[in-house]
Amino acid sequence: MFTEDLVVKMYREMVLARVFDGMMVKLQRIGKVAAYTSSEGQEAVGVGAVNAVKDDDWIFPTYRETGAYVARGVPLEILAARQLATSLDPLKGHEVLLFGDRRYRIITGPGPVAAHLCTSTGFSLASKLKNDSSIALVFFGDGATSKGDFHEGLNFAGVFKTPTVFICQNNQYAISQHVSKQTAAETIADKAVAYGFEGVRIDGNNVLAVYDAVSRAAEKARGGDGPTLVEALTYRLAAHSTADDPSRYRDGEEVEKWRRHDPLHVCRKMLEEKGLWNEDRERELWSSLTSLVSQKVEIAEKAQPLHPSTIFDDVYSRNPWHLEEELEDFEA
C-alpha cells in the first residue's frame, strides 16, 4: 500500500543515490577513487525493492546498488569511506567496487559475476531450516543470466522453495554486450518457469512498480511459497564503470530515448500530478542533498587512513602460521 510519505521518501532516496554517484565519479576523475560503477538510471530498482522488504531481511548486491544502500540507511560517510579506503571502511580497503556490512544485513558482493546466486540461495535455505522469518533479496544484471551460477542457484531455489527474491536488473547491457546476445528467450522472467516458480517482468524505471512487485514476492517467500524472479526492465544511463567508454557500443540516440524514461523524472511527474511536488521543492532537495553528500565525503576524507597491515585482516578467521610470519616481517 502506497502512502504519500513513502513515495516522497523513495524519491528523495533516488535523488540522493544520483547525487552520491555523481560525487564518486568526480572523485575518481581527480584520482581520489580507484574506480566506480554508477547506478544512474537504475535507482528505482534498488530503492523500490529495499523499501518493500523488512530491515532484518538480507541484501545480496552486485557493484551497482547505491540505491539499495541508501534505502537501507547505510551512512553516506561509510559508503564514501568504502571508495576512499579510509579507516571508516568496514571492508578495510579490500574488494574494490563492492560493498557489504553485516550491521545493515548486506552481504559483500562477489567479484565474479553471478557467484552470489548460489550462496544467497543456500543462505535463504538456512533461514528456512532455522524457522527464521528473514528472506534474501538478490540483485544481479542481465549478463548474470548467461552464467551457470544462475541456473544452479535458481534451480536449487525452486526445488527447495527457498525464501528468495531474485531481482534481475535488465539494464540492456552486460558491459558492451546487448541483452539480445544474452538470450533467445522473449524475456528473462520467462526463465523462472523452467525452475518451477513465478517470474514477472516489470517497469524497472517506475519505483512504485518495483515496490509492488517485490512486496508481493517477499510476502510469498515469507509465507513459505518459495522464490520469485523479478525482471526489472531498466537502462544504464552511465558508463558501465569509470573505465568504460559506452559510445563504442551504443549510440547517443538510444541513450536519449531512455533518458526520457529516467526513473527520477517518472517519479517526480507522479508526485507533481498528485500536487505533492513543485519546482521549489525540487531545487531545495537537490541543493540540500548535494550539501549533505559533500559533508559526508569530507568526514570520510578526514578519517585516518587504513594501516597497510590491514591487508592481512579478514582473510582467515585465524591467520595461519605463514601469514603470521609475513605480518611479523612486514611490521619489522
Coordinates of C-alpha atoms in Angstrom, one line a residue:
M1 CA 0.0 0.0 0.0
F2 CA 1.5 3.3 -1.1
T3 CA 1.3 6.4 1.1
E4 CA 2.3 9.9 0.0
D5 CA 5.1 9.9 2.6
L6 CA 6.5 6.7 1.2
V7 CA 6.6 7.9 -2.4
V8 CA 8.3 11.2 -1.3
K9 CA 10.8 9.2 0.8
M10 CA 11.7 6.9 -2.2
Y11 CA 12.0 9.9 -4.5
R12 CA 14.4 11.5 -2.0
E13 CA 16.4 8.3 -1.8
M14 CA 16.7 8.0 -5.6
V15 CA 17.9 11.6 -5.9
L16 CA 20.4 11.0 -3.0
A17 CA 21.8 8.0 -4.8
R18 CA 22.2 10.0 -8.0
V19 CA 24.0 12.8 -6.2
F20 CA 26.3 10.4 -4.4
D21 CA 27.2 8.5 -7.5
G22 CA 27.9 11.8 -9.3
M23 CA 30.3 12.8 -6.5
M24 CA 32.1 9.5 -6.6
V25 CA 32.6 9.7 -10.3
K26 CA 34.1 13.2 -9.8
L27 CA 36.4 11.9 -7.1
Q28 CA 37.5 9.1 -9.4
R29 CA 38.3 11.6 -12.2
I30 CA 40.7 13.5 -9.9
G31 CA 42.4 10.4 -8.6
K32 CA 40.9 10.0 -5.1
V33 CA 38.8 6.9 -6.0
A34 CA 40.3 4.0 -7.9
A35 CA 37.2 3.0 -9.9
Y36 CA 33.5 3.4 -9.7
T37 CA 30.3 1.9 -11.1
S38 CA 27.4 4.4 -11.2
S39 CA 23.7 3.3 -10.8
E40 CA 22.5 6.3 -12.8
G41 CA 19.2 5.3 -14.5
Q42 CA 18.7 2.3 -12.2
E43 CA 17.9 3.9 -8.9
A44 CA 14.3 2.9 -8.8
V45 CA 15.2 -0.8 -8.6
G46 CA 17.3 -0.7 -5.5
V47 CA 15.2 1.9 -3.7
G48 CA 11.9 0.3 -4.5
A49 CA 13.0 -3.2 -3.7
V50 CA 14.6 -2.4 -0.3
N51 CA 11.7 -0.3 0.8
A52 CA 9.4 -3.3 0.1
V53 CA 11.2 -5.6 2.5
K54 CA 11.9 -5.6 6.2
D55 CA 15.0 -4.3 7.9
D56 CA 16.0 -7.8 9.1
D57 CA 15.9 -9.2 5.5
W58 CA 19.3 -9.8 3.9
I59 CA 20.6 -8.0 0.8
F60 CA 22.9 -9.7 -1.7
P61 CA 24.1 -6.9 -4.0
T62 CA 26.4 -6.6 -7.0
Y63 CA 28.5 -3.5 -7.6
R64 CA 25.7 -1.1 -8.7
E65 CA 23.4 -0.9 -5.7
T66 CA 23.8 2.6 -4.4
G67 CA 20.0 3.0 -4.2
A68 CA 19.7 -0.2 -2.1
Y69 CA 22.4 1.0 0.3
V70 CA 20.8 4.4 0.7
A71 CA 17.3 2.9 1.2
R72 CA 18.7 0.5 3.8
G73 CA 20.1 3.5 5.7
V74 CA 23.8 3.0 5.4
P75 CA 25.5 6.2 6.4
L76 CA 26.9 8.1 3.5
E77 CA 30.3 8.6 5.2
I78 CA 30.6 4.8 5.3
L79 CA 29.8 4.5 1.6
A80 CA 32.3 7.2 0.8
A81 CA 35.0 5.7 3.0
R82 CA 34.5 2.4 1.1
Q83 CA 35.6 4.2 -2.0
L84 CA 38.3 6.3 -0.4
A85 CA 39.7 3.4 1.6
T86 CA 39.9 5.2 4.9
S87 CA 39.5 3.8 8.4
L88 CA 35.7 4.1 8.3
D89 CA 35.6 1.5 5.6
P90 CA 34.1 -1.7 7.0
L91 CA 35.9 -3.8 4.4
K92 CA 39.3 -2.2 5.2
G93 CA 40.2 -1.5 1.6
H94 CA 39.5 -5.0 0.4
E95 CA 37.3 -5.7 -2.7
V96 CA 37.3 -2.6 -4.8
L97 CA 33.9 -1.6 -6.2
L98 CA 32.0 -3.9 -3.8
F99 CA 30.3 -3.2 -0.5
G100 CA 28.9 -5.2 2.4
D101 CA 28.3 -4.6 6.1
R102 CA 26.7 -7.1 8.4
R103 CA 25.4 -4.3 10.6
Y104 CA 23.0 -3.4 7.8
R105 CA 22.4 -7.0 6.7
I106 CA 24.2 -6.5 3.4
I107 CA 26.4 -9.4 2.2
T108 CA 29.5 -8.2 0.3
G109 CA 29.0 -8.7 -3.4
P110 CA 31.2 -11.1 -5.3
G111 CA 33.9 -10.2 -7.9
P112 CA 32.9 -13.0 -10.3
V113 CA 29.6 -12.2 -12.0
A114 CA 26.6 -14.3 -10.7
A115 CA 28.6 -16.1 -8.0
H116 CA 26.2 -14.9 -5.2
L117 CA 23.2 -16.5 -6.9
C118 CA 24.2 -19.8 -5.3
T119 CA 25.4 -18.5 -1.9
S120 CA 22.2 -16.4 -1.5
T121 CA 20.1 -19.4 -2.2
G122 CA 21.9 -21.5 0.4
F123 CA 21.7 -18.6 2.8
S124 CA 17.9 -18.4 2.5
L125 CA 17.6 -22.1 2.8
A126 CA 19.4 -21.9 6.1
S127 CA 16.9 -19.2 7.2
K128 CA 14.0 -21.6 6.2
L129 CA 15.5 -24.5 8.1
K130 CA 16.0 -22.4 11.2
N131 CA 12.4 -21.0 11.0
D132 CA 13.9 -17.6 10.6
S133 CA 11.4 -15.2 9.0
S134 CA 14.0 -13.3 7.1
I135 CA 14.3 -13.6 3.3
A136 CA 17.1 -12.9 0.8
L137 CA 16.9 -10.1 -1.7
V138 CA 19.3 -10.8 -4.5
F139 CA 20.3 -8.3 -7.2
F140 CA 22.1 -9.2 -10.4
G141 CA 22.3 -8.0 -14.0
D142 CA 21.1 -9.4 -17.3
G143 CA 24.6 -10.7 -18.1
A144 CA 24.5 -12.9 -15.0
T145 CA 21.7 -14.9 -16.5
S146 CA 24.2 -16.3 -19.0
K147 CA 26.3 -17.9 -16.2
G148 CA 26.0 -21.4 -14.9
D149 CA 25.5 -20.0 -11.4
F150 CA 22.2 -18.5 -12.5
H151 CA 20.9 -21.9 -13.4
E152 CA 22.3 -23.7 -10.4
G153 CA 21.0 -21.0 -7.9
L154 CA 17.5 -20.7 -9.3
N155 CA 17.2 -24.5 -9.8
F156 CA 18.1 -25.1 -6.2
A157 CA 15.8 -22.3 -5.0
G158 CA 12.9 -23.8 -7.0
V159 CA 13.5 -27.4 -5.7
F160 CA 13.7 -26.4 -2.0
K161 CA 11.3 -23.4 -2.2
T162 CA 13.7 -21.1 -0.6
P163 CA 12.6 -17.7 0.7
T164 CA 14.5 -15.8 -2.0
V165 CA 13.5 -12.8 -4.2
F166 CA 15.7 -12.7 -7.3
I167 CA 15.9 -9.3 -8.9
C168 CA 17.4 -9.1 -12.4
Q169 CA 18.3 -5.5 -13.3
N170 CA 17.9 -5.8 -17.0
N171 CA 19.7 -2.6 -18.0
Q172 CA 20.2 -3.8 -21.6
Y173 CA 23.9 -4.3 -21.5
A174 CA 26.4 -6.7 -19.8
I175 CA 29.2 -4.1 -20.2
S176 CA 29.2 -3.9 -24.0
Q177 CA 27.1 -7.0 -24.8
H178 CA 23.4 -6.2 -25.6
V179 CA 20.8 -8.4 -23.9
S180 CA 19.7 -9.7 -27.4
K181 CA 23.1 -11.6 -27.4
Q182 CA 22.5 -13.0 -23.9
T183 CA 19.3 -15.0 -24.5
A184 CA 16.8 -16.1 -27.2
A185 CA 14.0 -16.1 -24.7
E186 CA 11.4 -13.4 -25.1
T187 CA 12.0 -12.2 -21.5
I188 CA 14.4 -13.1 -18.7
A189 CA 11.3 -13.5 -16.4
D190 CA 10.3 -16.5 -18.6
K191 CA 13.3 -18.4 -17.4
A192 CA 11.7 -18.9 -14.0
V193 CA 9.2 -21.3 -15.5
A194 CA 11.9 -23.9 -16.1
Y195 CA 12.7 -23.8 -12.4
G196 CA 9.2 -24.2 -11.2
F197 CA 8.4 -20.8 -9.8
E198 CA 6.9 -17.5 -10.8
G199 CA 8.7 -14.9 -13.0
V200 CA 7.4 -11.4 -13.5
R201 CA 8.6 -8.6 -15.7
I202 CA 8.1 -5.0 -14.5
D203 CA 9.0 -1.4 -15.5
G204 CA 12.2 -1.0 -13.5
N205 CA 12.1 2.7 -14.0
N206 CA 8.9 3.1 -12.0
V207 CA 9.7 2.9 -8.3
L208 CA 6.1 2.1 -7.4
A209 CA 6.0 -0.9 -9.8
V210 CA 9.2 -2.2 -8.3
Y211 CA 7.9 -1.7 -4.7
D212 CA 4.6 -3.5 -5.6
A213 CA 6.3 -6.5 -7.3
V214 CA 8.9 -7.0 -4.6
S215 CA 6.3 -6.6 -1.8
R216 CA 4.3 -9.4 -3.4
A217 CA 7.3 -11.6 -3.9
A218 CA 8.6 -11.0 -0.3
E219 CA 5.2 -11.9 1.2
K220 CA 5.1 -15.1 -0.8
A221 CA 8.7 -16.0 0.2
R222 CA 8.0 -15.3 3.8
G223 CA 4.8 -17.3 3.7
G224 CA 6.6 -20.5 2.6
D225 CA 5.6 -20.3 -1.1
G226 CA 9.1 -20.1 -2.5
P227 CA 11.1 -17.8 -4.6
T228 CA 10.2 -15.3 -7.4
L229 CA 12.3 -14.0 -10.3
V230 CA 11.6 -10.3 -10.8
E231 CA 12.9 -8.9 -14.1
A232 CA 13.2 -5.1 -13.7
L233 CA 13.4 -3.6 -17.2
T234 CA 15.6 -0.5 -16.9
Y235 CA 18.6 1.2 -18.6
R236 CA 22.1 2.1 -17.5
L237 CA 22.4 5.8 -18.4
A238 CA 26.0 6.0 -17.2
A239 CA 29.0 4.1 -18.4
H240 CA 29.5 0.5 -17.2
S241 CA 32.3 1.9 -15.0
T242 CA 34.7 4.8 -14.9
A243 CA 37.0 2.6 -17.1
D244 CA 34.3 2.2 -19.8
D245 CA 33.5 4.2 -23.0
P246 CA 29.9 3.3 -23.8
S247 CA 30.0 5.4 -27.1
R248 CA 31.9 2.5 -28.6
Y249 CA 28.9 0.1 -28.4
R250 CA 25.7 2.2 -28.2
D251 CA 24.6 5.4 -29.9
G252 CA 23.5 8.7 -28.3
E253 CA 20.0 8.4 -29.8
E254 CA 19.4 5.2 -27.8
V255 CA 20.6 6.8 -24.6
E256 CA 18.5 9.9 -25.1
K257 CA 15.4 7.7 -25.8
W258 CA 15.9 6.0 -22.4
R259 CA 16.8 9.2 -20.7
R260 CA 13.2 10.4 -21.3
H261 CA 12.2 7.4 -19.0
D262 CA 14.7 8.4 -16.3
P263 CA 13.3 6.9 -13.0
L264 CA 13.8 10.3 -11.3
H265 CA 11.7 12.0 -13.9
V266 CA 9.0 9.3 -13.8
C267 CA 8.6 9.6 -10.0
R268 CA 8.7 13.4 -10.0
K269 CA 6.0 13.5 -12.5
M270 CA 3.8 11.2 -10.4
L271 CA 4.4 13.5 -7.4
E272 CA 3.6 16.6 -9.3
E273 CA 0.3 15.1 -10.7
K274 CA -0.8 14.5 -7.1
G275 CA 0.1 18.0 -6.1
L276 CA 2.9 16.8 -3.8
W277 CA 5.8 18.4 -5.6
N278 CA 6.9 21.6 -7.3
E279 CA 9.9 23.4 -8.7
D280 CA 10.8 25.0 -5.3
R281 CA 10.8 21.7 -3.5
E282 CA 12.9 20.2 -6.3
R283 CA 15.6 22.9 -6.1
E284 CA 15.7 22.6 -2.3
L285 CA 16.0 18.8 -2.4
W286 CA 18.9 18.8 -4.9
S287 CA 20.7 21.6 -3.0
S288 CA 20.3 20.1 0.4
L289 CA 21.4 16.6 -0.7
T290 CA 24.4 17.9 -2.6
S291 CA 25.5 19.7 0.5
L292 CA 24.8 16.6 2.6
V293 CA 26.9 14.4 0.3
S294 CA 29.8 16.9 0.4
Q295 CA 29.7 17.0 4.2
K296 CA 29.7 13.2 4.4
V297 CA 32.6 12.8 1.9
E298 CA 34.6 15.4 4.0
I299 CA 34.1 13.2 7.1
A300 CA 35.3 10.1 5.2
E301 CA 38.3 12.0 3.8
K302 CA 39.3 13.3 7.3
A303 CA 39.2 9.8 8.8
Q304 CA 42.6 8.2 9.5
P305 CA 44.0 6.2 6.5
L306 CA 44.0 2.5 6.7
H307 CA 47.1 1.0 8.1
P308 CA 49.0 -1.1 5.5
S309 CA 48.9 -4.1 7.8
T310 CA 45.1 -4.4 7.2
I311 CA 45.9 -6.4 4.1
F312 CA 46.4 -9.3 6.5
D313 CA 43.0 -8.8 8.1
D314 CA 39.8 -10.8 7.4
V315 CA 41.4 -13.3 5.1
Y316 CA 41.1 -16.1 7.6
S317 CA 39.2 -16.3 10.9
R318 CA 42.6 -17.1 12.4
N319 CA 45.7 -16.4 10.4
P320 CA 47.8 -19.5 9.6
W321 CA 51.5 -19.6 10.6
H322 CA 52.9 -18.4 7.3
L323 CA 50.7 -15.2 7.3
E324 CA 51.8 -14.5 11.0
E325 CA 55.4 -14.8 9.8
E326 CA 54.7 -12.4 6.9
L327 CA 53.0 -10.0 9.2
E328 CA 55.9 -10.0 11.6
D329 CA 58.3 -9.4 8.8
F330 CA 56.1 -6.6 7.4
E331 CA 55.9 -4.9 10.8
A332 CA 59.6 -5.2 11.3

